[in-house]
Short mmCIF file of C-alpha atoms in Angstrom, two decimals:
data_model
loop_
_atom_site.label_atom_id
_atom_site.label_comp_id
_atom_site.label_asym_id
_atom_site.label_seq_id
_atom_site.Cartn_x
_atom_site.Cartn_y
_atom_site.Cartn_z
CA UNK B 1 3.37 -42.94 1.01
CA UNK B 2 2.17 -46.16 2.07
CA UNK B 3 1.03 -45.54 5.62
CA UNK B 4 -1.36 -43.51 3.80
CA UNK B 5 -2.50 -46.50 1.62
CA UNK B 6 -6.27 -47.53 2.00
CA UNK B 7 -6.04 -50.16 -1.38
CA UNK B 8 -3.07 -51.62 -1.96
CA UNK B 9 -3.78 -54.20 -4.62
CA UNK B 10 -1.09 -56.51 -6.43
CA UNK B 11 -0.98 -59.41 -8.84
CA UNK B 12 -4.36 -59.91 -8.54
CA UNK B 13 -7.03 -62.15 -10.93
CA UNK B 14 -10.37 -61.13 -11.29
CA UNK B 15 -12.96 -63.61 -11.99
CA UNK B 16 -15.97 -61.26 -13.69
CA UNK B 17 -19.37 -62.16 -14.32
CA UNK B 18 -18.65 -63.08 -17.82
CA UNK B 19 -17.10 -65.86 -16.38
CA UNK B 20 -13.27 -64.55 -18.06
CA UNK B 21 -10.39 -63.60 -15.80
CA UNK B 22 -8.85 -59.95 -16.12
CA UNK B 23 -4.84 -59.53 -13.85
CA UNK B 24 -4.54 -56.26 -12.72
CA UNK B 25 -0.81 -56.13 -12.02
CA UNK B 26 -0.59 -52.96 -9.31
CA UNK B 27 -3.43 -50.32 -8.06
CA UNK B 28 -2.50 -48.21 -5.16
CA UNK B 29 -5.42 -45.93 -3.70
CA UNK B 30 -4.51 -43.52 -0.91
CA UNK B 31 -6.66 -41.88 1.13
CA UNK B 32 -8.35 -38.20 0.10
CA UNK B 33 -7.81 -39.58 -3.55
CA UNK B 34 -10.98 -38.96 -5.61
CA UNK B 35 -10.49 -41.85 -8.19
CA UNK B 36 -12.58 -42.87 -11.47
CA UNK B 37 -12.32 -46.16 -12.58
CA UNK B 38 -13.59 -45.38 -16.51
CA UNK B 39 -13.75 -47.31 -19.79
CA UNK B 40 -14.99 -49.57 -22.16
CA UNK B 41 -14.34 -52.78 -20.48
CA UNK B 42 -17.49 -53.05 -17.93
CA UNK B 43 -17.51 -56.19 -16.45
CA UNK B 44 -13.79 -55.70 -15.42
CA UNK B 45 -14.94 -51.96 -14.15
CA UNK B 46 -17.89 -54.02 -12.23
CA UNK B 47 -15.72 -56.95 -10.54
CA UNK B 48 -12.55 -54.62 -9.67
CA UNK B 49 -15.60 -52.47 -7.87
CA UNK B 50 -17.24 -55.33 -5.96
CA UNK B 51 -13.38 -56.53 -4.90
CA UNK B 52 -12.71 -52.55 -3.73
CA UNK B 53 -15.97 -52.73 -1.91
CA UNK B 54 -15.55 -55.86 -0.56
CA UNK B 55 -18.13 -57.70 -2.09
CA UNK B 56 -16.83 -60.61 -3.60
CA UNK B 57 -13.14 -61.86 -3.11
CA UNK B 58 -10.88 -62.09 -6.28
CA UNK B 59 -9.87 -65.28 -7.36
CA UNK B 60 -6.09 -64.89 -6.74
CA UNK B 61 -3.13 -62.08 -5.86
CA UNK B 62 -2.12 -60.11 -2.68
CA UNK B 63 -4.73 -57.21 -1.40
CA UNK B 64 -4.19 -54.92 1.49
CA UNK B 65 -6.60 -52.68 3.32
CA UNK B 66 -6.19 -50.31 5.45
CA UNK B 67 -2.82 -52.01 6.12
CA UNK B 68 -4.53 -55.49 6.91
CA UNK B 69 -4.41 -58.56 4.25
CA UNK B 70 -8.22 -59.60 3.07
CA UNK B 71 -7.93 -63.24 1.80
CA UNK B 72 -8.31 -64.16 -1.51
CA UNK B 73 -9.35 -67.67 -1.97
CA UNK B 74 -12.42 -68.28 -4.49
CA UNK B 75 -13.81 -70.61 -2.42
CA UNK B 76 -13.91 -69.22 0.71
CA UNK B 77 -16.76 -68.62 2.69
CA UNK B 78 -19.26 -66.29 0.66
CA UNK B 79 -21.06 -65.29 3.40
CA UNK B 80 -18.73 -63.86 5.91
CA UNK B 81 -17.89 -60.22 5.35
CA UNK B 82 -13.88 -59.70 4.15
CA UNK B 83 -13.48 -56.70 5.59
CA UNK B 84 -13.05 -55.98 8.82
CA UNK B 85 -16.18 -54.64 10.40
CA UNK B 86 -13.72 -51.50 11.83
CA UNK B 87 -13.16 -51.23 7.95
CA UNK B 88 -16.48 -51.36 6.53
CA UNK B 89 -17.65 -48.65 9.09
CA UNK B 90 -15.29 -46.23 7.39
CA UNK B 91 -16.70 -46.76 3.32
CA UNK B 92 -20.15 -45.73 2.10
CA UNK B 93 -21.62 -47.53 -0.70
CA UNK B 94 -24.13 -46.57 -3.53
CA UNK B 95 -24.78 -49.45 -6.08
CA UNK B 96 -26.09 -49.17 -8.95
CA UNK B 97 -28.76 -51.37 -8.92
CA UNK B 98 -30.30 -48.26 -6.66
CA UNK B 99 -31.33 -51.28 -4.44
CA UNK B 100 -33.20 -50.38 -1.34
CA UNK B 101 -35.55 -53.00 1.03
CA UNK B 102 -38.40 -53.25 -0.57
CA UNK B 103 -41.05 -53.67 1.27
CA UNK B 104 -40.65 -50.75 3.95
CA UNK B 105 -40.02 -47.22 3.16
CA UNK B 106 -37.19 -45.66 2.45
CA UNK B 107 -37.26 -43.56 6.34
CA UNK B 108 -37.88 -47.20 7.76
CA UNK B 109 -34.62 -48.87 5.69
CA UNK B 110 -32.31 -46.37 6.45
CA UNK B 111 -33.16 -46.07 10.75
CA UNK B 112 -33.24 -50.26 11.03
CA UNK B 113 -29.71 -49.91 8.85
CA UNK B 114 -28.90 -47.66 11.04
CA UNK B 115 -29.83 -49.34 14.36
CA UNK B 116 -28.40 -52.66 12.93
CA UNK B 117 -25.44 -51.19 12.17
CA UNK B 118 -24.86 -48.95 15.49
CA UNK B 119 -27.18 -51.16 17.62
CA UNK B 120 -30.02 -49.36 19.88
CA UNK B 121 -28.82 -49.69 23.06
CA UNK B 122 -28.75 -46.44 24.55
CA UNK B 123 -31.17 -43.42 23.70
CA UNK B 124 -28.66 -41.16 21.44
CA UNK B 125 -28.23 -44.05 19.11
CA UNK B 126 -32.22 -44.32 18.92
CA UNK B 127 -32.62 -40.63 18.19
CA UNK B 128 -29.44 -40.90 16.35
CA UNK B 129 -31.10 -43.57 13.74
CA UNK B 130 -34.47 -41.25 13.46
CA UNK B 131 -32.12 -38.00 13.39
CA UNK B 132 -29.13 -38.52 11.19
CA UNK B 133 -30.99 -40.36 7.71
CA UNK B 134 -33.21 -36.84 7.82
CA UNK B 135 -30.10 -35.25 8.03
CA UNK B 136 -27.94 -36.79 4.95
CA UNK B 137 -31.23 -36.63 3.60
CA UNK B 138 -31.66 -32.72 3.76
CA UNK B 139 -27.73 -32.42 2.62
CA UNK B 140 -28.53 -34.37 -0.46
CA UNK B 141 -31.34 -32.48 -1.50
CA UNK B 142 -33.56 -35.07 -1.38
CA UNK B 143 -37.29 -34.17 -0.83
CA UNK B 144 -37.48 -35.36 3.08
CA UNK B 145 -41.27 -36.83 1.89
CA UNK B 146 -39.50 -39.54 0.02
CA UNK B 147 -38.52 -41.37 3.22
CA UNK B 148 -41.98 -42.09 3.46
CA UNK B 149 -42.20 -43.49 0.35
CA UNK B 150 -41.01 -46.93 -0.57
CA UNK B 151 -38.80 -47.35 -3.08
CA UNK B 152 -41.11 -48.90 -6.24
CA UNK B 153 -42.69 -45.10 -5.80
CA UNK B 154 -39.46 -43.03 -6.15
CA UNK B 155 -38.53 -41.30 -9.51
CA UNK B 156 -35.23 -42.41 -10.51
CA UNK B 157 -33.34 -39.81 -9.74
CA UNK B 158 -34.59 -39.89 -5.75
CA UNK B 159 -34.13 -43.34 -6.02
CA UNK B 160 -30.32 -42.67 -6.91
CA UNK B 161 -30.20 -39.94 -4.17
CA UNK B 162 -31.23 -42.60 -1.71
CA UNK B 163 -28.94 -45.01 -2.55
CA UNK B 164 -26.74 -41.51 -2.08
CA UNK B 165 -27.88 -41.55 0.82
CA UNK B 166 -28.03 -44.67 2.03
CA UNK B 167 -23.80 -44.25 1.05
CA UNK B 168 -23.72 -41.36 3.45
CA UNK B 169 -25.32 -42.39 6.36
CA UNK B 170 -22.72 -43.57 8.74
CA UNK B 171 -20.14 -40.34 7.34
CA UNK B 172 -17.96 -42.66 5.94
CA UNK B 173 -14.29 -41.19 4.78
CA UNK B 174 -14.29 -43.71 1.63
CA UNK B 175 -16.82 -43.36 -0.72
CA UNK B 176 -17.58 -46.03 -3.77
CA UNK B 177 -20.06 -45.30 -6.23
CA UNK B 178 -20.73 -47.73 -9.22
CA UNK B 179 -22.10 -45.73 -12.40
CA UNK B 180 -24.78 -43.15 -10.41
CA UNK B 181 -25.35 -41.01 -13.25
CA UNK B 182 -26.90 -44.51 -14.79
CA UNK B 183 -30.01 -43.80 -16.66
CA UNK B 184 -30.54 -39.99 -15.59
CA UNK B 185 -31.54 -37.48 -18.00
CA UNK B 186 -29.43 -34.06 -18.30
CA UNK B 187 -31.39 -32.44 -16.10
CA UNK B 188 -31.30 -35.13 -12.97
CA UNK B 189 -27.57 -35.97 -14.10
CA UNK B 190 -26.61 -32.25 -13.47
CA UNK B 191 -28.87 -32.31 -10.10
CA UNK B 192 -26.47 -35.69 -8.74
CA UNK B 193 -23.29 -33.86 -9.57
CA UNK B 194 -23.47 -30.84 -8.10
CA UNK B 195 -24.66 -32.92 -4.97
CA UNK B 196 -22.75 -35.22 -4.97
CA UNK B 197 -19.41 -32.33 -6.16
CA UNK B 198 -20.88 -30.40 -2.96
CA UNK B 199 -20.60 -33.09 -0.58
CA UNK B 200 -16.96 -34.68 -1.89
CA UNK B 201 -15.02 -31.71 -2.62
CA UNK B 202 -12.90 -29.68 -0.75
CA UNK B 203 -12.82 -32.81 1.89
CA UNK B 204 -10.48 -35.32 2.94
CA UNK B 205 -13.02 -38.24 1.76
CA UNK B 206 -11.77 -40.88 -0.83
CA UNK B 207 -14.19 -41.20 -3.79
CA UNK B 208 -14.06 -44.38 -5.62
CA UNK B 209 -15.90 -44.07 -8.95
CA UNK B 210 -16.96 -46.75 -11.14
CA UNK B 211 -18.75 -45.15 -14.13
CA UNK B 212 -18.98 -45.47 -18.29
CA UNK B 213 -19.72 -41.72 -17.62
CA UNK B 214 -16.83 -39.93 -18.97
CA UNK B 215 -17.74 -36.49 -18.19
CA UNK B 216 -19.05 -36.96 -14.53
CA UNK B 217 -15.60 -39.02 -13.68
CA UNK B 218 -13.77 -35.39 -15.31
CA UNK B 219 -16.19 -33.11 -13.29
CA UNK B 220 -15.26 -35.50 -9.91
CA UNK B 221 -11.91 -36.87 -10.17
CA UNK B 222 -8.35 -36.37 -11.10
CA UNK B 223 -7.37 -39.13 -11.30
CA UNK B 224 -8.56 -42.04 -13.79
CA UNK B 225 -8.20 -45.68 -14.03
CA UNK B 226 -8.70 -46.93 -17.49
CA UNK B 227 -10.18 -50.72 -18.06
CA UNK B 228 -10.13 -51.24 -22.55
CA UNK B 229 -10.26 -54.71 -22.90
CA UNK B 230 -9.15 -56.98 -19.93
CA UNK B 231 -6.25 -54.54 -19.57
CA UNK B 232 -5.14 -51.33 -17.51
CA UNK B 233 -4.69 -49.01 -20.52
CA UNK B 234 -3.81 -46.09 -17.94
CA UNK B 235 -3.06 -44.90 -14.60
CA UNK B 236 -2.89 -41.31 -13.65
CA UNK B 237 -4.03 -38.17 -13.58
CA UNK B 238 -6.98 -37.27 -16.03
CA UNK B 239 -4.72 -34.42 -18.01
CA UNK B 240 -2.32 -37.14 -18.94
CA UNK B 241 -4.83 -39.63 -20.58
CA UNK B 242 -6.48 -36.57 -22.62
CA UNK B 243 -3.46 -35.90 -24.05
CA UNK B 244 -2.36 -39.17 -24.98
CA UNK B 245 -5.36 -40.56 -25.65
CA UNK B 246 -8.38 -40.26 -28.62
CA UNK B 247 -11.26 -41.45 -27.04
CA UNK B 248 -14.32 -42.20 -26.13
CA UNK B 249 -13.95 -39.14 -23.70
CA UNK B 250 -13.02 -36.77 -26.45
CA UNK B 251 -15.94 -37.50 -28.54
CA UNK B 252 -17.94 -37.19 -25.41
CA UNK B 253 -16.98 -33.75 -24.54
CA UNK B 254 -17.24 -32.40 -27.58
CA UNK B 255 -21.26 -33.82 -27.90
CA UNK B 256 -24.33 -31.43 -27.73
CA UNK B 257 -24.93 -33.30 -24.54
CA UNK B 258 -22.44 -31.04 -22.68
CA UNK B 259 -22.92 -28.51 -23.82
CA UNK B 260 -26.36 -28.38 -22.19
CA UNK B 261 -25.04 -29.83 -19.41
CA UNK B 262 -23.34 -26.89 -18.32
CA UNK B 263 -26.28 -24.67 -19.69
CA UNK B 264 -28.76 -26.23 -17.06
CA UNK B 265 -25.93 -25.89 -14.18
CA UNK B 266 -26.19 -22.22 -15.30
CA UNK B 267 -29.42 -21.79 -15.62
CA UNK B 268 -30.73 -23.19 -12.43
CA UNK B 269 -27.89 -22.08 -10.26
CA UNK B 270 -28.28 -25.31 -8.38
CA UNK B 271 -27.48 -24.65 -5.05
CA UNK B 272 -27.87 -27.88 -3.04
CA UNK B 273 -28.14 -27.20 0.77
CA UNK U 1 -28.24 -83.13 -3.38
CA UNK U 2 -24.64 -82.99 -4.56
CA UNK U 3 -21.96 -83.54 -1.71
CA UNK U 4 -20.90 -79.63 -2.61
CA UNK U 5 -24.05 -78.49 -1.46
CA UNK U 6 -23.87 -80.46 1.80
CA UNK U 7 -20.67 -78.45 2.34
CA UNK U 8 -21.45 -75.26 1.68
CA UNK U 9 -24.71 -75.59 3.56
CA UNK U 10 -22.18 -77.13 6.55
CA UNK U 11 -20.08 -73.75 6.04
CA UNK U 12 -23.44 -71.90 6.28
CA UNK U 13 -25.12 -72.83 9.31
CA UNK U 14 -21.38 -72.22 10.74
CA UNK U 15 -21.34 -68.94 9.63
CA UNK U 16 -25.24 -68.19 10.80
CA UNK U 17 -24.17 -69.79 14.15
CA UNK U 18 -21.43 -67.25 14.23
CA UNK U 19 -23.00 -64.26 12.45
CA UNK U 20 -25.51 -64.51 14.82
CA UNK U 21 -23.45 -64.68 17.78
CA UNK U 22 -21.47 -61.85 16.89
CA UNK U 23 -24.17 -59.11 16.24
CA UNK U 24 -26.00 -60.31 19.29
CA UNK U 25 -29.28 -60.31 17.61
CA UNK U 26 -31.53 -61.61 20.60
CA UNK U 27 -30.78 -57.67 21.68
CA UNK U 28 -31.86 -56.37 18.49
CA UNK U 29 -35.49 -54.54 18.10
CA UNK U 30 -35.16 -54.88 14.51
CA UNK U 31 -34.54 -58.66 15.14
CA UNK U 32 -36.99 -59.40 17.31
CA UNK U 33 -39.79 -57.66 14.86
CA UNK U 34 -38.72 -60.06 12.13
CA UNK U 35 -39.27 -62.84 14.35
CA UNK U 36 -42.63 -61.92 15.31
CA UNK U 37 -43.85 -61.34 11.98
CA UNK U 38 -42.62 -64.62 10.81
CA UNK U 39 -44.29 -66.28 13.21
CA UNK U 40 -47.92 -64.09 11.96
CA UNK U 41 -46.79 -64.64 8.16
CA UNK U 42 -46.06 -69.47 9.07
CA UNK U 43 -48.14 -69.67 12.55
CA UNK U 44 -51.00 -67.47 12.65
CA UNK U 45 -51.82 -67.33 9.16
CA UNK U 46 -51.47 -70.79 8.63
CA UNK U 47 -53.78 -71.78 12.07
CA UNK U 48 -57.26 -72.12 10.05
CA UNK U 49 -55.71 -73.81 7.42
CA UNK U 50 -53.65 -76.65 9.32
CA UNK U 51 -57.11 -76.93 11.69
CA UNK U 52 -59.13 -77.67 8.83
CA UNK U 53 -56.49 -80.46 7.69
CA UNK U 54 -56.15 -81.85 11.47
CA UNK U 55 -60.41 -81.98 11.53
CA UNK U 56 -60.23 -84.22 7.93
CA UNK U 57 -57.05 -86.15 9.83
CA UNK U 58 -59.02 -86.82 12.81
CA UNK U 59 -61.80 -88.33 11.41
CA UNK U 60 -59.91 -90.53 8.68
CA UNK U 61 -57.82 -91.94 11.40
CA UNK U 62 -60.81 -92.38 13.78
CA UNK U 63 -62.78 -94.11 10.73
CA UNK U 64 -60.10 -96.37 9.84
CA UNK U 65 -59.06 -97.55 12.94
CA UNK U 66 -62.38 -98.36 14.88
CA UNK U 67 -63.06 -100.46 11.16
CA UNK U 68 -60.03 -102.34 11.82
CA UNK U 69 -59.87 -102.39 15.97
CA UNK U 70 -63.87 -103.94 15.88
CA UNK U 71 -62.62 -106.64 13.31
CA UNK U 72 -60.28 -107.40 15.85
CA UNK U 73 -61.95 -107.07 18.94
CA UNK U 74 -59.91 -103.84 20.22
CA UNK U 75 -62.94 -101.63 20.42
CA UNK U 76 -60.92 -99.78 23.23
CA UNK U 77 -57.77 -99.21 22.09
CA UNK U 78 -58.62 -96.21 19.91
CA UNK U 79 -57.53 -93.58 22.62
CA UNK U 80 -54.14 -95.31 22.37
CA UNK U 81 -54.39 -95.89 18.44
CA UNK U 82 -54.68 -91.83 18.57
CA UNK U 83 -51.63 -91.18 20.17
CA UNK U 84 -49.45 -93.64 18.58
CA UNK U 85 -50.56 -92.26 14.79
CA UNK U 86 -51.24 -88.31 15.11
CA UNK U 87 -49.25 -87.47 18.38
CA UNK U 88 -46.56 -89.59 17.26
CA UNK U 89 -46.59 -89.68 13.23
CA UNK U 90 -49.32 -87.66 11.28
CA UNK U 91 -49.47 -85.03 13.51
CA UNK U 92 -45.51 -83.51 12.76
CA UNK U 93 -45.36 -85.00 9.47
CA UNK U 94 -48.57 -82.85 7.65
CA UNK U 95 -48.33 -79.61 9.55
CA UNK U 96 -44.67 -79.92 8.25
CA UNK U 97 -45.92 -80.21 5.13
CA UNK U 98 -48.19 -77.66 4.91
CA UNK U 99 -46.03 -75.41 6.44
CA UNK U 100 -43.06 -76.35 3.24
CA UNK U 101 -46.19 -75.92 0.91
CA UNK U 102 -46.91 -72.26 2.00
CA UNK U 103 -43.93 -70.70 4.17
CA UNK U 104 -40.44 -72.56 2.82
CA UNK U 105 -41.59 -71.54 -0.96
CA UNK U 106 -42.43 -67.94 -0.02
CA UNK U 107 -39.34 -67.95 2.21
CA UNK U 108 -36.92 -69.21 -1.26
CA UNK U 109 -38.64 -67.43 -2.93
CA UNK U 110 -38.63 -64.36 -1.39
CA UNK U 111 -34.62 -64.34 -0.61
CA UNK U 112 -34.39 -65.40 -3.77
CA UNK U 113 -36.06 -62.04 -5.03
CA UNK U 114 -34.04 -60.38 -2.56
CA UNK U 115 -30.95 -61.21 -4.16
CA UNK U 116 -31.85 -60.66 -7.65
CA UNK U 117 -32.86 -57.08 -6.51
CA UNK U 118 -29.48 -56.23 -4.66
CA UNK U 119 -30.93 -56.35 -1.47
CA UNK U 120 -28.26 -58.73 0.26
CA UNK U 121 -25.55 -56.98 -1.57
CA UNK U 122 -27.01 -53.74 -0.10
CA UNK U 123 -26.72 -55.49 3.09
CA UNK U 124 -23.59 -56.55 3.09
CA UNK U 125 -22.29 -53.54 1.50
CA UNK U 126 -23.63 -51.48 4.98
CA UNK U 127 -21.75 -54.27 6.92
CA UNK U 128 -24.98 -56.09 8.14
CA UNK U 129 -25.01 -59.44 7.53
CA UNK U 130 -27.50 -61.18 5.79
CA UNK U 131 -27.59 -64.27 8.36
CA UNK U 132 -28.46 -61.98 11.41
CA UNK U 133 -31.03 -59.96 9.79
CA UNK U 134 -32.64 -61.91 7.72
CA UNK U 135 -32.12 -65.65 8.14
CA UNK U 136 -32.50 -66.55 11.84
CA UNK U 137 -35.39 -64.63 12.23
CA UNK U 138 -37.23 -66.25 9.43
CA UNK U 139 -35.53 -69.22 10.68
CA UNK U 140 -36.69 -69.14 14.95
CA UNK U 141 -39.95 -67.77 13.76
CA UNK U 142 -40.67 -70.59 11.80
CA UNK U 143 -39.29 -73.51 13.92
CA UNK U 144 -41.46 -72.32 16.79
CA UNK U 145 -44.33 -71.86 14.23
CA UNK U 146 -44.21 -75.32 13.26
CA UNK U 147 -44.06 -76.28 17.04
CA UNK U 148 -47.01 -74.41 17.33
CA UNK U 149 -49.04 -75.64 14.66
CA UNK U 150 -48.37 -79.37 15.92
CA UNK U 151 -50.40 -78.64 18.77
CA UNK U 152 -52.31 -77.43 17.42
CA UNK U 153 -52.72 -79.92 14.63
CA UNK U 154 -52.87 -82.99 17.39
CA UNK U 155 -55.74 -81.20 19.47
CA UNK U 156 -58.05 -80.35 16.97
CA UNK U 157 -57.12 -84.51 15.42
CA UNK U 158 -57.72 -85.89 18.48
CA UNK U 159 -61.32 -83.92 19.30
CA UNK U 160 -62.29 -84.22 15.86
CA UNK U 161 -61.30 -88.62 16.28
CA UNK U 162 -63.42 -88.58 19.27
CA UNK U 163 -66.31 -86.65 18.33
CA UNK U 164 -66.80 -89.07 15.19
CA UNK U 165 -65.77 -92.27 17.15
CA UNK U 166 -68.92 -91.54 19.32
CA UNK U 167 -70.49 -92.49 15.71
CA UNK U 168 -68.67 -96.36 15.73
CA UNK U 169 -67.85 -96.27 19.35
CA UNK U 170 -69.18 -95.25 22.88
CA UNK U 171 -66.81 -93.81 24.71
CA UNK U 172 -66.89 -91.11 27.49
CA UNK U 173 -64.77 -88.15 27.46
CA UNK U 174 -63.48 -88.67 30.28
CA UNK U 175 -62.14 -92.41 29.79
CA UNK U 176 -60.61 -91.06 26.15
CA UNK U 177 -59.05 -88.72 27.87
CA UNK U 178 -57.58 -90.78 30.36
CA UNK U 179 -56.64 -93.58 28.15
CA UNK U 180 -54.60 -91.41 25.95
CA UNK U 181 -53.16 -89.50 29.21
CA UNK U 182 -52.16 -93.10 30.24
CA UNK U 183 -50.68 -93.64 26.52
CA UNK U 184 -48.65 -90.50 26.21
CA UNK U 185 -45.41 -90.82 28.06
CA UNK U 186 -42.73 -88.38 28.76
CA UNK U 187 -40.57 -89.63 25.54
CA UNK U 188 -43.39 -89.12 23.44
CA UNK U 189 -43.41 -85.28 24.69
CA UNK U 190 -39.67 -85.20 23.76
CA UNK U 191 -40.12 -87.22 20.33
CA UNK U 192 -42.82 -84.70 19.33
CA UNK U 193 -40.87 -82.47 20.37
CA UNK U 194 -37.82 -83.19 18.44
CA UNK U 195 -39.76 -83.88 15.52
CA UNK U 196 -41.47 -81.02 15.11
CA UNK U 197 -38.92 -78.49 16.19
CA UNK U 198 -36.27 -80.43 14.40
CA UNK U 199 -38.46 -80.00 11.02
CA UNK U 200 -39.12 -76.88 11.28
CA UNK U 201 -35.49 -75.82 11.69
CA UNK U 202 -34.45 -78.20 9.06
CA UNK U 203 -36.78 -77.16 6.62
CA UNK U 204 -36.30 -73.37 6.76
CA UNK U 205 -32.72 -74.09 7.16
CA UNK U 206 -32.95 -75.24 3.56
CA UNK U 207 -35.40 -72.96 2.30
CA UNK U 208 -32.81 -69.35 3.23
CA UNK U 209 -30.13 -71.56 2.45
CA UNK U 210 -31.34 -72.12 -1.31
CA UNK U 211 -32.79 -68.24 -1.04
CA UNK U 212 -29.46 -66.86 -0.58
CA UNK U 213 -27.65 -69.90 -3.04
CA UNK U 214 -28.69 -68.07 -6.45
CA UNK U 215 -26.47 -66.01 -8.11
CA UNK U 216 -28.56 -62.93 -8.39
CA UNK U 217 -30.55 -63.58 -11.62
CA UNK U 218 -34.31 -62.93 -11.79
CA UNK U 219 -34.74 -66.10 -13.74
CA UNK U 220 -33.45 -68.65 -10.77
CA UNK U 221 -36.39 -67.52 -8.53
CA UNK U 222 -38.99 -70.15 -9.47
CA UNK U 223 -35.95 -72.35 -9.65
CA UNK U 224 -35.07 -72.40 -5.94
CA UNK U 225 -38.59 -71.51 -4.75
CA UNK U 226 -39.03 -75.67 -6.14
CA UNK U 227 -35.96 -76.92 -5.36
CA UNK U 228 -36.43 -75.51 -1.84
CA UNK U 229 -39.95 -77.13 -2.00
CA UNK U 230 -38.52 -80.58 -3.04
CA UNK U 231 -35.64 -80.24 -0.81
CA UNK U 232 -37.79 -79.43 2.24
CA UNK U 233 -40.21 -82.51 1.23
CA UNK U 234 -37.48 -84.90 0.83
CA UNK U 235 -35.34 -83.30 4.84
CA UNK U 236 -39.03 -83.60 6.20
CA UNK U 237 -39.94 -87.27 5.04
CA UNK U 238 -36.18 -88.69 6.09
CA UNK U 239 -36.36 -86.95 8.97
CA UNK U 240 -39.47 -88.21 10.34
CA UNK U 241 -38.51 -91.98 9.34
CA UNK U 242 -35.29 -91.89 11.27
CA UNK U 243 -36.90 -89.89 14.12
CA UNK U 244 -39.82 -93.19 14.17
CA UNK U 245 -37.00 -95.57 14.24
CA UNK U 246 -34.99 -94.35 16.49
CA UNK U 247 -37.47 -94.00 18.80
CA UNK U 248 -39.23 -97.97 18.17
CA UNK U 249 -36.08 -100.07 17.90
CA UNK U 250 -33.65 -97.43 20.15
CA UNK U 251 -35.41 -95.97 22.54
CA UNK U 252 -37.81 -99.37 23.27
CA UNK U 253 -35.30 -101.22 23.09
CA UNK U 254 -35.69 -102.65 19.43
CA UNK U 255 -38.53 -104.50 19.96
CA UNK U 256 -42.34 -103.88 18.96
CA UNK U 257 -43.64 -105.37 22.29
CA UNK U 258 -43.45 -101.83 23.99
CA UNK U 259 -44.78 -99.66 21.15
CA UNK U 260 -47.63 -98.78 23.83
CA UNK U 261 -50.59 -100.00 21.43
#
């Protein structure tokens, strides 16, 4: 079991953006797991996600990533990546902010980041920098003309798809997504859900999804980590949570929105390439 | 500047050096393109502004110098005086100040806006070091631009000084040029290069550091911009002053006897 662990966090203290500390006694994520980090404690979710994606070092505790210890000092050099280059290549991250380099087109942004990550010292890599972003965009159902636009010219769904393309750009084995359904309308939500499901399900990719959207968590992940009021209140199969907790989840499932989404999916017969 | 600022700045320099070496930045076309863009923005687009400033500085220096020199009967010392005033002092100082007002503020606000928009996190999340991709090209392009602009400033100021000086002192061009060349020593060239490149590196390192040091909130963008400009002004004045002191007191043997006037 331990050899298949990707993340192993023990007694970790996180400093959230509200400046309060959160204590996490244990979290283990194995290869191929689809984990949703849900719950009402937004700051906890965000800081945990930032630590898991290597954008921030925790204040204290023990973290092993792919069998290697990562530094846990808060005063560590903020400019240095806490993950090794090797591990960084395995992960794809889609940030909630949908940040893309704003002064170049989406295509240029993808090409630049691809070249920077892999180099451009041979013809294969040079061509790959042009070909791969187009393939990824097509596989997510993103219109190719979006690649010629700048981030400000895209609609919310296109922006979200571009952000997902970026995460898939290097064909990662671990995918992390921060609130991908944030501020999308029902139709866009259905499209995004289907697009992610198509790329994730049935594969050995590990998915770590931080979201406030219980329906998306239900749709994409089997394991739920529920964070509420500074505590981890549940970690296990989603069925266990549904059975034992009366929560936002149940309320949301009963809403009209869920019914509408189901209907939209059926009506559109969404088929992402 | 607090001690923690200096500690972070030192770690920033170390990390910049490490990441640029690890990423082999000079072999990357994208980095070279950013350097060229910075040269265009800081160097080429400031060319006219620096030229106009130099034109007036040349006139002012000549007007002031000839008035003083004629009072003391030193009308022939115009060339050496221009070398001392423009090449050693005013050229690097004023050019750097122009670049601080124009480009340092732009770089600091650009980087802090990128941080506020999550673009820096985006780069980090895909394993691209912002120091290699954003900072180093800006620092190199900016510093080299300052050096080129200083040369441009000195050339325009000397030419305008000579032309305007003809109104007061009749001096053939050949004598003016020979006077300057005679006064100009190799150490002047070294000091000029040190002052312009050193100040260029200093101000752009500060601008990038202050821009990236923000915590990513949009209201910090104007604060970072102002802070970068203020720090750069202070660093420029201090650096130029210490370099001059070093030149006059250490290289010229602790006395004013060898200033060369």
